[in-house]
Structure formats: C-alpha cells, structure tokens
Coordinates of C-alpha atoms and ligand atoms in Angstrom, one line a residue:
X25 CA 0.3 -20.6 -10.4
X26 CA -1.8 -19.8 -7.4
X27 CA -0.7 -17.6 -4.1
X28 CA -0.7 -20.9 -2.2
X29 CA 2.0 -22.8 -4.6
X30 CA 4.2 -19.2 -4.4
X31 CA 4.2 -19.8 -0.8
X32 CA 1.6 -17.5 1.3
X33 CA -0.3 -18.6 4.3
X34 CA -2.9 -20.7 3.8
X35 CA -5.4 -18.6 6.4
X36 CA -4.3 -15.0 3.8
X37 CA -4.5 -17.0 1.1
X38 CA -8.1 -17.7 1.6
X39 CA -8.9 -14.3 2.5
X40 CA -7.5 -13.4 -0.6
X41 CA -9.8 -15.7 -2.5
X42 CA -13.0 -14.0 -0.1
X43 CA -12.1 -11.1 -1.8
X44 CA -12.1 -12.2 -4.9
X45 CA -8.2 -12.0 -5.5
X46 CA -7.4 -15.4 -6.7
X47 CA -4.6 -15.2 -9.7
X48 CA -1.2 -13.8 -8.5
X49 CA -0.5 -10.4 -11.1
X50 CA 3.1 -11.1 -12.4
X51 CA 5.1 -8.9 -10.3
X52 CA 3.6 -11.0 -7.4
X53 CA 4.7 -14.2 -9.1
X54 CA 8.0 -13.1 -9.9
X55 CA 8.9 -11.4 -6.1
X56 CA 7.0 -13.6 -3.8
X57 CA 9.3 -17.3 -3.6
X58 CA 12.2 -14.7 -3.0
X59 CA 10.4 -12.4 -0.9
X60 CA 8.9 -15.4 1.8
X61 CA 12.4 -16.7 1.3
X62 CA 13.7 -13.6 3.4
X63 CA 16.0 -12.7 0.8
X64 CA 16.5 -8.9 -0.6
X65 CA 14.3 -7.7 -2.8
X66 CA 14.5 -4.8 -5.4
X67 CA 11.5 -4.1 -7.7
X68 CA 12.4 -1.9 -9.9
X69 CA 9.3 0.2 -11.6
X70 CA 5.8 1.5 -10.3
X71 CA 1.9 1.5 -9.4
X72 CA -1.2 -0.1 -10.3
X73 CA 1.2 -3.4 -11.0
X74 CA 0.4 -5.4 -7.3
X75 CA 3.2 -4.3 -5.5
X76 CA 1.1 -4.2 -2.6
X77 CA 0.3 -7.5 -2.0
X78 CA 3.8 -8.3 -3.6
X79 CA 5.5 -7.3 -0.4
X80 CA 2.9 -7.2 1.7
X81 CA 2.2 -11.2 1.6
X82 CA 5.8 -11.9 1.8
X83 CA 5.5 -9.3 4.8
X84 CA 2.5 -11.4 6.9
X85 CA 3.6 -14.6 5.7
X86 CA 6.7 -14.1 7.0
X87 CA 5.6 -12.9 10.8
X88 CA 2.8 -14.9 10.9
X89 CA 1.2 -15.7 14.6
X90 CA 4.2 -13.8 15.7
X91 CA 3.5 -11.4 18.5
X92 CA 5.8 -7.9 19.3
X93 CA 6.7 -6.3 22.4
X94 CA 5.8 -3.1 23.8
X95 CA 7.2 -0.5 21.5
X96 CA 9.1 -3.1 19.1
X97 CA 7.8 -3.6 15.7
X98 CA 9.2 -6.7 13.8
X99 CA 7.8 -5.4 10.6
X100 CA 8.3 -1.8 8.6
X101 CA 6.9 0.1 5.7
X102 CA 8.1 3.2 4.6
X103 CA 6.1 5.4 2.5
X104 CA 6.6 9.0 1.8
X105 CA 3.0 10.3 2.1
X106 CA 0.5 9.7 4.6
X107 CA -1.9 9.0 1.7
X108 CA -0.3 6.1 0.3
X109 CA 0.9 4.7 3.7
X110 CA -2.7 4.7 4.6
X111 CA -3.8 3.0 1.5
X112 CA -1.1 0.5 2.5
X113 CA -2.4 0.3 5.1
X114 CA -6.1 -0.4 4.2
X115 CA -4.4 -3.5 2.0
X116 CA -2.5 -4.9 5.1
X117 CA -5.0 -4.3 8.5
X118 CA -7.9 -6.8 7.3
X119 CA -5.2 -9.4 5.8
X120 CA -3.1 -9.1 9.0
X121 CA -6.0 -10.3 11.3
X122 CA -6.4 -13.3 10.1
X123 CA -2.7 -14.5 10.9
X124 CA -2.8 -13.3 14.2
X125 CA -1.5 -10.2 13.6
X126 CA -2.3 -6.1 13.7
X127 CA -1.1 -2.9 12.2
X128 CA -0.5 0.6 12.9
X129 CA -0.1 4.1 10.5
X130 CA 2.6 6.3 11.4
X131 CA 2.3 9.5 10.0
X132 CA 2.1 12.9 10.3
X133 CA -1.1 14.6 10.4
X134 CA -2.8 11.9 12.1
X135 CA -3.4 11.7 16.1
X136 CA -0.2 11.3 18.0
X137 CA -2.2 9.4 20.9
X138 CA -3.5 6.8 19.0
X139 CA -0.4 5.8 17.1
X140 CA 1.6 6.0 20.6
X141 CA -1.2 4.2 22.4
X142 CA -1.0 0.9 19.8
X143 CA 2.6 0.9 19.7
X144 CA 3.0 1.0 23.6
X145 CA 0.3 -2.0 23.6
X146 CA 2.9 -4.0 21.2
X147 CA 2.0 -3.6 17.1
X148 CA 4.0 -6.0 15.1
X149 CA 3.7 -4.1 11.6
X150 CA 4.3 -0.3 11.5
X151 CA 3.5 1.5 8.1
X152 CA 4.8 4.7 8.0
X153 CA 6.1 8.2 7.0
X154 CA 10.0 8.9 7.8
X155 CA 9.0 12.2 9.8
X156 CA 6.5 11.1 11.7
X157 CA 8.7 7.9 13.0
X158 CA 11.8 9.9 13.4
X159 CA 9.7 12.0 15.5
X160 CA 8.3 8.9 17.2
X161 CA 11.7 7.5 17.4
X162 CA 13.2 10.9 19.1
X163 CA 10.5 11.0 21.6
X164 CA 11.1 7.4 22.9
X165 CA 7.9 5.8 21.4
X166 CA 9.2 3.2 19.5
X167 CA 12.3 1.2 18.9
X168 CA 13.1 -0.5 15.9
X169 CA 15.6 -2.6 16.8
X170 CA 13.3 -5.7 16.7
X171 CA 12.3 -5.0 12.9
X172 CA 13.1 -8.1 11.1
X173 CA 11.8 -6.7 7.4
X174 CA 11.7 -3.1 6.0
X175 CA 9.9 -2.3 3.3
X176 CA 10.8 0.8 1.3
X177 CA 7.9 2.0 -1.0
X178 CA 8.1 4.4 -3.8
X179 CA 12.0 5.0 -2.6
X180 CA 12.9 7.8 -5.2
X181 CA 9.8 9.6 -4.2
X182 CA 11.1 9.6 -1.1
X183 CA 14.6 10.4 -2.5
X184 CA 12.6 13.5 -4.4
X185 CA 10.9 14.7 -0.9
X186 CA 14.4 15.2 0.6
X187 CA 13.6 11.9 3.5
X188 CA 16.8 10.2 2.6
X189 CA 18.7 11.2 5.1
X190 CA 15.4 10.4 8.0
X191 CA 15.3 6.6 5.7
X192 CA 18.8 6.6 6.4
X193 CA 19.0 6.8 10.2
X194 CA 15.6 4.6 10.0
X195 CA 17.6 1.4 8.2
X196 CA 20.9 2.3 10.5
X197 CA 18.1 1.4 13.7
X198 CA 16.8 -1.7 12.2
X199 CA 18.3 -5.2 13.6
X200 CA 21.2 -5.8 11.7
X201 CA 20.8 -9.1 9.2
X202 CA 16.9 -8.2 8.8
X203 CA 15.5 -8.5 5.3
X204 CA 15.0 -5.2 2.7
X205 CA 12.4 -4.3 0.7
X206 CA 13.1 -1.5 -2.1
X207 CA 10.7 -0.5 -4.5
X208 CA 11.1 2.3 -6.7
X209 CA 10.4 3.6 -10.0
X210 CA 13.7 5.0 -10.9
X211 CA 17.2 4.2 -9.6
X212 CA 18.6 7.1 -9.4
X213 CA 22.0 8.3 -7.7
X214 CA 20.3 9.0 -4.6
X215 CA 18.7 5.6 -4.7
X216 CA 21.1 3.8 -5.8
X217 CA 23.4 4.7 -3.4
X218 CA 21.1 3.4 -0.6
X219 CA 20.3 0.3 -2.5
X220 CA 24.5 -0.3 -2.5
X221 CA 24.3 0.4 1.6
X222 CA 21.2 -1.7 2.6
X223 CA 20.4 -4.2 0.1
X224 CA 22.2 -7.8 0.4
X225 CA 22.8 -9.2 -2.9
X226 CA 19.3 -8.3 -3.7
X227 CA 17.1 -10.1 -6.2
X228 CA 16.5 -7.7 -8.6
X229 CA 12.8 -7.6 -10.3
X230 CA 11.5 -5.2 -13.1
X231 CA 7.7 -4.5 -11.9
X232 CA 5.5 -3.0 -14.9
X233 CA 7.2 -0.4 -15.0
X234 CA 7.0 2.7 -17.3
X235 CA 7.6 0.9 -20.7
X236 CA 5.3 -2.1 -19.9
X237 CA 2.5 -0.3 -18.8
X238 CA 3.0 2.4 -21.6
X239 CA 0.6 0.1 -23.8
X240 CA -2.0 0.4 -21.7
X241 CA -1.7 4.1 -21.9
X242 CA -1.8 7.0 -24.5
X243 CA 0.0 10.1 -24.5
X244 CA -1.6 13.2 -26.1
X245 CA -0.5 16.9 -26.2
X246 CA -3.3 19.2 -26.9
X247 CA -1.5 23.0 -28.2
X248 CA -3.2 25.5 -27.4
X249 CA -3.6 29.8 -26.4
X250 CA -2.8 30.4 -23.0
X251 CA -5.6 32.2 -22.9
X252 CA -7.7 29.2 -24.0
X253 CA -6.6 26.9 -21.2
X254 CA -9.0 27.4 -18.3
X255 CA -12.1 27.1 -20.9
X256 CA -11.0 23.5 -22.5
X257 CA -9.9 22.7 -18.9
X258 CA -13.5 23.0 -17.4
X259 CA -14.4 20.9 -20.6
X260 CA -12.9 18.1 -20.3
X261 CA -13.4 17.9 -16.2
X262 CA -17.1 17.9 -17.4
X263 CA -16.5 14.5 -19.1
X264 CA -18.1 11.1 -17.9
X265 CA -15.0 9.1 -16.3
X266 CA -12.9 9.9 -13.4
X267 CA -10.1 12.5 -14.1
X268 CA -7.2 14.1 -12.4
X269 CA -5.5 17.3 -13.2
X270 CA -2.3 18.2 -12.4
X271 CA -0.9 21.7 -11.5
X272 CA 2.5 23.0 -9.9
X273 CA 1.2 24.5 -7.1
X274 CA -1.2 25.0 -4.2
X275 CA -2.6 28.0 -5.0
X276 CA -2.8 27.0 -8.5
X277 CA -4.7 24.0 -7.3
X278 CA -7.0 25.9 -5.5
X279 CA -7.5 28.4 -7.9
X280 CA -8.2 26.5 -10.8
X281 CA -10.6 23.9 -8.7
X282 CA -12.3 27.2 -7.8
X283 CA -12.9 28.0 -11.4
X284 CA -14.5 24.1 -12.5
X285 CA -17.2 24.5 -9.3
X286 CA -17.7 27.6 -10.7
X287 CA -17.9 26.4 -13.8
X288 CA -20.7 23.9 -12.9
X289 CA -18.0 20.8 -12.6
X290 CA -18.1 19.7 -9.0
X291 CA -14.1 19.1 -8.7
X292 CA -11.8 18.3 -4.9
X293 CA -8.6 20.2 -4.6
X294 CA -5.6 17.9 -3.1
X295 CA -2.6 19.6 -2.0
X296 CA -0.2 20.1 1.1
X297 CA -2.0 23.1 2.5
X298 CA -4.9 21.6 3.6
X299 CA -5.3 19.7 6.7
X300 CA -5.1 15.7 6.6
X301 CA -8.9 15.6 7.7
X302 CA -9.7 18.1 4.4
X303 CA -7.5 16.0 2.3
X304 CA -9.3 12.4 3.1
X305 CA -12.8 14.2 2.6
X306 CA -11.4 15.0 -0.9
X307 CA -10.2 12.1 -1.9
X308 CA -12.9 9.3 -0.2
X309 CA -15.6 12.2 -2.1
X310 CA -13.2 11.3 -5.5
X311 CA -12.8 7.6 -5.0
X312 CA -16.7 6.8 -4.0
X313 CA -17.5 9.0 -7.1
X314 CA -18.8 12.2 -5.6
X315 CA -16.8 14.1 -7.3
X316 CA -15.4 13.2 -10.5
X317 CA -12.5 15.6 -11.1
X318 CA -9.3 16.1 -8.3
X319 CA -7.2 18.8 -8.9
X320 CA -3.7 18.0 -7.3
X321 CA -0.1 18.9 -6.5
X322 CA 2.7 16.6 -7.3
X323 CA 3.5 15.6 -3.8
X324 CA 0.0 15.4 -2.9
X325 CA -1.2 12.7 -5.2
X326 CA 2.3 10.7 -4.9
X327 CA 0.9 7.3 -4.9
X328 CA -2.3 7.2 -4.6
X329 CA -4.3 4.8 -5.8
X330 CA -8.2 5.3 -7.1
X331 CA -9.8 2.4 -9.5
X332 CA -10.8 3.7 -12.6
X333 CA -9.2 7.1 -13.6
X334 CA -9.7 7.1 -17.3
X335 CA -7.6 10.2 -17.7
X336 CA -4.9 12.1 -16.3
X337 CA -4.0 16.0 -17.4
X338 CA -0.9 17.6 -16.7
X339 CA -2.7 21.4 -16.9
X340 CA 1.0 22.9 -16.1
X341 CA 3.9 20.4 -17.4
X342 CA 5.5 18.7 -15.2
X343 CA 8.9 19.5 -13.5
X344 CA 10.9 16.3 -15.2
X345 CA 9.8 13.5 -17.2
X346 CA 9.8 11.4 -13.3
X347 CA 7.0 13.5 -12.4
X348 CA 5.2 13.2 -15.8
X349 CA 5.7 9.1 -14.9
X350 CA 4.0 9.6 -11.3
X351 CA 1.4 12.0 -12.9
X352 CA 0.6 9.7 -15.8
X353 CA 0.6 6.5 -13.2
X354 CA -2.5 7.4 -11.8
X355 CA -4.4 6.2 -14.5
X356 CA -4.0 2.8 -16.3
X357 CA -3.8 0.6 -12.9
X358 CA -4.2 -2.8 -12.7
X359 CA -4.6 -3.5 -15.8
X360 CA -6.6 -0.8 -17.1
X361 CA -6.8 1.7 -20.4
X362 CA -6.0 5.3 -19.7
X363 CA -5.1 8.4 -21.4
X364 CA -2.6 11.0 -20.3
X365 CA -3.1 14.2 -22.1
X366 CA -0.4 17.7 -21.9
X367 CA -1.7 20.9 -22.2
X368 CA 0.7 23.0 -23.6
X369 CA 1.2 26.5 -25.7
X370 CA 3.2 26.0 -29.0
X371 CA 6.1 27.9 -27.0
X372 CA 6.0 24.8 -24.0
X373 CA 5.4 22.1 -26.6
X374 CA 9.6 21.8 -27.1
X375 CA 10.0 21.0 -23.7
X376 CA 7.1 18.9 -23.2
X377 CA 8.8 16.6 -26.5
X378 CA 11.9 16.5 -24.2
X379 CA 10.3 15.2 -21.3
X380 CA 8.5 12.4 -22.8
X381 CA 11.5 11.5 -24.9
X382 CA 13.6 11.1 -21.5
X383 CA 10.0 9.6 -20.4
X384 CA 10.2 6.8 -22.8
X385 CA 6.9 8.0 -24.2
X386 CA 5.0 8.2 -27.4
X387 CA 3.3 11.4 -27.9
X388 CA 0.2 12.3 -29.9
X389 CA 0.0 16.0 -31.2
X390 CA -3.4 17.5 -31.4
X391 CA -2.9 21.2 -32.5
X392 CA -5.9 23.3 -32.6
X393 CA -6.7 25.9 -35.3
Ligands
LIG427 P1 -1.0 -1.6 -6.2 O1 0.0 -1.6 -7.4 O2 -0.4 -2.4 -5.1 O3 -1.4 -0.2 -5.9 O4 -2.3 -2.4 -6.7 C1 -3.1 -2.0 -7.7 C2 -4.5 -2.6 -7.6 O5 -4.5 -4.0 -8.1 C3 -5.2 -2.6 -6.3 O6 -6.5 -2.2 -6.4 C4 -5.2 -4.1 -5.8 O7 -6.2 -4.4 -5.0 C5 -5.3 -4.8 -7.2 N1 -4.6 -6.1 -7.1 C6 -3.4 -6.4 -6.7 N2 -3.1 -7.7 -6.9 C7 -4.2 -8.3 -7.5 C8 -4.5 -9.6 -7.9 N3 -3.6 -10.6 -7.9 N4 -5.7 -9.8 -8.5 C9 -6.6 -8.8 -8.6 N5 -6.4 -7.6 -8.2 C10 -5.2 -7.3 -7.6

C-alpha cells in the first residue's frame, strides 16, 4: 500500500518519496482513508509511531491549493509545547509548499511580530501552543472561525499542563461542522470528556502505543545508595549513544548537568527556566550530536522527537506511570531498540514496581552489591 493508493496528493506524495519516505508506517495506513475523508479521527497512543505525517497529510491533502484570508487559518494544530509544535512544524513547512500552501508557529517564546506579520498576510495552516493563540486570539490577531480541521496533538499532555480549559475556548471558535483531530496517549477523564464534546462519531485508531512499542524497549531498574547516584549517573552519560536523563526539577536539572561537564561529560540542560533561544541551542547541540547527554524536566522534553536515543534514565522517578510513558517514549522511535533504565534506592524501588505495573511494563532488576 503506497501514500498515493491511501489517498495523498500526488505533488506531497512525491516529495515524500524525494525524501526518501516511500512506505506508509501502519498508523498512517490505518488513519489516512478516514482522515482525507474529513471524518473524525481519534488515535489513541504515542510518539515515534508517524503520527505526524498521519495527520499532517490528511491535513495538506485536504486544503490543498487552497488560499486563507487575512487573519483566517483554515487549518489548526494544537501542541502543548513550543518544542514539539516547532518539530511539527519542521514536518509540515517544506511539505506545505509544494501544494500551494504555507505555515506559521504560534507559540510562546517566539517573536510576536513575525507570527502577527504572517497571519495578517493570510497563513492557511497555524501550528500552535493554546497560550500563545489565546493571547493571539484576545489581542485581535487571528480568527478561527474559518478553521476547517483541528488537530489536537499529545491531548492529555495538554490535559496534564492545565490548557484544557484555553483548548476548550479554542474548539468553541472553530467553524462549527469542521473536522477533529485527537491524538493522545491516554484517555483519561479530562480527555475523554473533550473527546465526548468535539469529536463526531470519531474513527477510533490504536497508534503503537505503550504495549506495541514495549517490544522494542527494555525496562531496567538499577538499586542503588543514594549516595551512589551522581557517580553511576556521570557513568553512564559517558557512554557512546545518545542519552537522556530525566529529573523532577529545574534546579535539579541544572544541578546535576553541572556535575556531568564537570565530570568531563559534555551534557545540555532542557527545562522551563531557560529562555526559548537557550533551549533550541540545547537541543539542535543534542540532535546534531554535539552533545550526547540532555538532562530534562518532564514538561520540557514533552514530545520531542531526536533519532537515535539509545537510552532514556529516569534519575528521580517519575510522578505517575504517564510520565514514566512520555519519559520512556523518547527512546525507541520509529522503529528503533531502546532501553529505559530507573534509578532507584531499595526504599523507592516499591513504588517504582507500582508505576510500571500501572505502566503495563516489564521490569528488569539489577541490584548492586
Ligand atoms: P512521529 O511519530 O511523527 O514523531 O515520527 C517519528 C519519526 O518517523 C520521524 O522521524 C518521521 O520522519 C519518521 N517517519 C514517519 N513516517 C515515516 C514513514 N512512512 N517512513 C519512514 N519514516 C517515517
């Protein structure tokens, strides 16, 4: 089955095959007829499965040559950080100009002028974060009442971030009738309760989602001393592939990255604190391979999206077994082998059996001596 028999433009289709992207990845099989079709669409499950392209073809396909007025998207994403609506965006922008159309990143931390400059000039496709639009919105900027398809992305992260209500008035703005998007890993209350609101009879998809891509991936719990932790973190860091390491907070984040440059490892920090111009220097330096480590928050690294991390390590355990799924997620995209390994003292290791239990998750248990 090739994009063109699922029913892409022809001109995106060969762009796809310029860039080497010739055999849909199942998700894209299974959501695109529907998805072209204008119908709703609700993939449950997350990352490194397509979803991209999934709804981003059925998204150009569908508005194709069309052109927007000043102001008036016909086309939305949603995405609840600015890094994964710009990685979005990076899939759609060079796609988009070869039907005829352009895009534009909404988000906060980002130039206000620019963003308000392309939407006055008329941008059909809008990917953005719920603040900055509401903002946008409130300010007179933009209306939305031209948008024909929204696209939700990574909804129960947004859920998590406490945008619901912002997505909420966002959908209420949207021309009535228009096609839905929602794509999430979880369905939730919070979700679901949105899903029951927006969605018309949707066509409901399971994407790879936790279970399927849990045999890509192993889970391992290394028990240690507190007092060992920083030592065997700097350790592994100093390993060959690309590795992330995940800590509850910002000062944590810094701190620790702090100790592995000390330590000889040459590591980025990514959290909330740091300016949107210091956060893409970190992760471009991590993605082209400068650094090889990236220390992160849980909000920070919410759907990102770098090829080729071989291992992911929750240094502090994760809140709840959703954020040991997003952790974990990082690693094992598209396809690929990864390892998610827990550090934890014999005291956290009871917990961190809970959360992978609610995870769906096999553990391995390496205790030291
Ligand atoms: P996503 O889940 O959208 O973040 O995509 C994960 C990765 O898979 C990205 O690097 C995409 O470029 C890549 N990808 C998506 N669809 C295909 C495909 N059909 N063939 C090859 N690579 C793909």
């Amino acid at each position: 089955m090739s994009f063109k028999e699922l029913g892409v433009n022809p001109a995106l289709v060969k762009a796809l095959v310029a860039a080497g992207i010739e055999k849909p990845f199942p998700i894209q099989k299974a959501t695109l007829p529907d998805a072209i079709a204008g119908k709703d669409i609700l993939g449950r499950g997350q990352t490194g499965s397509g979803k991209t392209l999934a709804f981003g073809l059925a998204l150009m396909t569908r508005l194709a040559g069309k052109t927007a007025e000043s102001m008036r998207p016909l086309g939305l994403v949603l995405s609840p950080t600015r890094e994964l609506a710009m990685q979005i965006s990076d899939v759609i922008a060079p796609l988009s100009r070869t039907v005829n159309l352009n895009s534009q990143v909404v988000a906060g931390g980002l130039s206000y002028s620019k963003q308000i400059q392309a939407l006055k000039r008329g941008v059909p496709i809008v990917v953005a974060t719920p603040g900055r639009l509401i903002d946008l919105i409130n300010k007179k900027h933009i209306k939305l009442d031209d948008v024909q398809i929204t696209i939700l992305d990574e909804a129960d992260q947004m859920a998590d971030m406490g945008f619901l209500p912002d997505v909420k008035k966002i959908l209420d703005q949207t021309k009535p009738g228009g096609q839905r998007m929602l794509f999430s890993a979880t369905l939730d209350r919070d979700v679901d309760s949105l899903v029951k609101k927006y969605l018309k009879n949707p066509v409901t998809h399971s994407l790879a989602n936790e279970k399927s891509t849990a045999g890509n991936m192993t889970h391992h719990v290394l028990v240690m001393e507190q007092a060992n932790k920083d030592a065997i973190t700097a350790s592994i860091a100093a390993r060959k592939g690309k590795s992330i390491f995940f800590v509850r907070t910002k000062h944590g984040a810094d701190k620790l990255a702090k100790r592995m440059n000390e330590s000889g490892v040459s590591v980025g920090a990514l959290h909330g604190g740091k300016t949107q111009a210091q956060r893409s220097r970190v992760l471009e330096g991590f993605k082209m391979g400068k650094t090889n480590a990236l220390v992160a928050t849980d909000v920070a690294a919410r759907g990102i999206h770098v090829d080729d991390v071989s291992l992911v390590v929750h240094v502090d355990a994760p809140e709840n077994h959703k954020d040991y799924l997003h952790r974990a997620g990082r690693t094992a995209r598209a396809g690929a082998v990864g390892t998610v390994v827990t550090l934890a003292t014999h005291k956290q290791l009871k917990g961190v059996r809970g959360l992978a239990a609610r995870a769906g998750v096999k553990l391995v248990i390496v205790t030291g001596k």
